[in-house]
């Protein structure tokens, strides 16, 4: 059983920064590509960023490119999402997710991700 636990959400003013963390337990962390998704009230879950098992490949949704950075520390079983220059439209519940796959692959859709965290609320005030 793979468990994912997010932390680091909160309330920040527009232009501020937050770093989300997601600790994975139960299986070998480096066996999984990781991703961050978000869901705002009344909207569908949206892909935000993904990182390969190796950590060498990353992918982002266009709306966060240049502002968000995904990274992972395989020794700490943790994936991070550094969020800078936050905007009110970034307000959502952020979920991390784990997907089995090739060592260098990244995934930007929901379907490959078999395991999900409970989510962390990020609120950006205008």
Coordinates of C-alpha atoms in Angstrom, one line a residue:
X1 CA 0.0 0.0 0.0
X2 CA 1.4 3.3 -1.1
X3 CA 0.6 6.3 1.1
X4 CA 1.1 10.0 0.1
X5 CA 0.9 12.8 2.6
X6 CA 1.1 16.5 1.5
X7 CA 2.0 19.4 3.6
X8 CA 2.9 23.1 3.2
X9 CA -0.3 24.7 2.1
X10 CA -1.7 27.9 3.5
X11 CA -2.9 31.4 2.8
X12 CA -0.6 33.8 1.1
X13 CA -1.0 37.2 -0.6
X14 CA -0.7 37.5 -4.4
X15 CA 3.0 37.5 -5.4
X16 CA 4.0 35.3 -2.4
X17 CA 5.5 31.9 -2.3
X18 CA 4.8 28.5 -0.8
X19 CA 6.5 25.1 -1.0
X20 CA 4.4 22.0 -0.9
X21 CA 5.9 18.7 0.2
X22 CA 4.6 15.1 -0.3
X23 CA 6.1 12.2 1.6
X24 CA 5.6 8.8 0.1
X25 CA 5.7 5.6 2.1
X26 CA 4.9 1.9 1.6
X27 CA 6.9 1.2 -1.5
X28 CA 10.2 2.2 -3.1
X29 CA 9.8 5.9 -3.9
X30 CA 12.2 5.8 -6.9
X31 CA 9.9 3.3 -8.6
X32 CA 7.4 6.1 -9.2
X33 CA 7.1 9.1 -11.4
X34 CA 5.4 11.8 -9.4
X35 CA 2.9 14.6 -10.2
X36 CA 1.1 17.5 -8.7
X37 CA -2.5 18.2 -9.6
X38 CA -4.9 20.9 -8.3
X39 CA -8.7 21.2 -8.1
X40 CA -10.5 24.5 -7.5
X41 CA -14.2 24.5 -6.4
X42 CA -16.5 23.7 -9.2
X43 CA -13.6 22.8 -11.6
X44 CA -12.1 19.6 -12.8
X45 CA -8.8 18.3 -11.4
X46 CA -6.0 19.9 -13.4
X47 CA -2.4 18.7 -14.0
X48 CA 0.2 21.1 -12.6
X49 CA 3.6 19.5 -12.8
X50 CA 5.3 16.1 -13.2
X51 CA 8.7 14.6 -12.6
X52 CA 10.3 11.4 -13.8
X53 CA 11.6 8.6 -11.5
X54 CA 15.1 9.8 -12.2
X55 CA 14.3 13.4 -11.4
X56 CA 15.9 14.4 -14.7
X57 CA 12.8 15.2 -16.6
X58 CA 10.0 17.6 -15.7
X59 CA 6.8 18.8 -17.3
X60 CA 4.5 21.7 -16.4
X61 CA 1.1 23.1 -17.4
X62 CA 1.7 26.4 -19.4
X63 CA 0.0 28.5 -16.7
X64 CA 2.7 27.8 -14.1
X65 CA 5.8 27.6 -16.3
X66 CA 8.5 29.9 -14.9
X67 CA 6.7 30.2 -11.5
X68 CA 6.5 26.7 -10.2
X69 CA 9.3 24.1 -9.8
X70 CA 8.8 20.4 -9.1
X71 CA 11.7 18.4 -7.6
X72 CA 12.3 15.2 -5.7
X73 CA 14.6 13.8 -3.1
X74 CA 14.7 10.1 -3.5
X75 CA 16.7 9.7 -0.3
X76 CA 13.9 11.4 1.7
X77 CA 11.0 9.8 -0.3
X78 CA 9.7 13.3 -0.9
X79 CA 8.5 15.3 -3.9
X80 CA 8.3 19.1 -3.7
X81 CA 6.4 21.9 -5.5
X82 CA 8.0 25.3 -5.1
X83 CA 5.4 27.9 -6.0
X84 CA 6.5 31.5 -6.6
X85 CA 4.7 34.6 -7.9
X86 CA 1.4 33.1 -6.8
X87 CA -1.8 34.4 -8.3
X88 CA -5.4 34.2 -7.0
X89 CA -6.2 31.8 -9.8
X90 CA -3.7 29.4 -8.2
X91 CA -6.1 28.9 -5.3
X92 CA -7.0 25.2 -5.1
X93 CA -6.5 22.0 -3.3
X94 CA -3.2 20.5 -4.4
X95 CA -2.7 16.8 -4.6
X96 CA 0.4 14.8 -5.2
X97 CA 0.2 11.5 -7.1
X98 CA 2.4 8.5 -8.0
X99 CA 2.6 6.6 -11.2
X100 CA 4.5 3.5 -12.2
X101 CA 6.5 3.9 -15.4
X102 CA 9.7 4.1 -17.3
X103 CA 12.7 5.7 -15.6
X104 CA 12.7 8.9 -17.6
X105 CA 9.0 9.3 -18.3
X106 CA 6.7 12.0 -17.1
X107 CA 2.9 12.0 -17.1
X108 CA 0.5 14.9 -17.5
X109 CA -2.9 13.1 -17.3
X110 CA -4.8 11.6 -14.4
X111 CA -5.0 8.0 -15.8
X112 CA -1.3 6.8 -15.1
X113 CA -1.4 7.9 -11.5
X114 CA -2.5 5.0 -9.2
X115 CA -1.9 6.6 -5.9
X116 CA -3.1 10.0 -4.5
X117 CA -2.6 12.1 -1.5
X118 CA -5.5 13.7 0.4
X119 CA -4.6 17.2 -0.7
X120 CA -3.4 20.5 0.8
X121 CA -5.3 23.8 0.5
X122 CA -3.5 26.7 -1.1
X123 CA -5.3 30.0 -1.0
X124 CA -3.9 33.1 -2.7
X125 CA -5.5 36.4 -1.6
X126 CA -5.7 39.4 -4.0

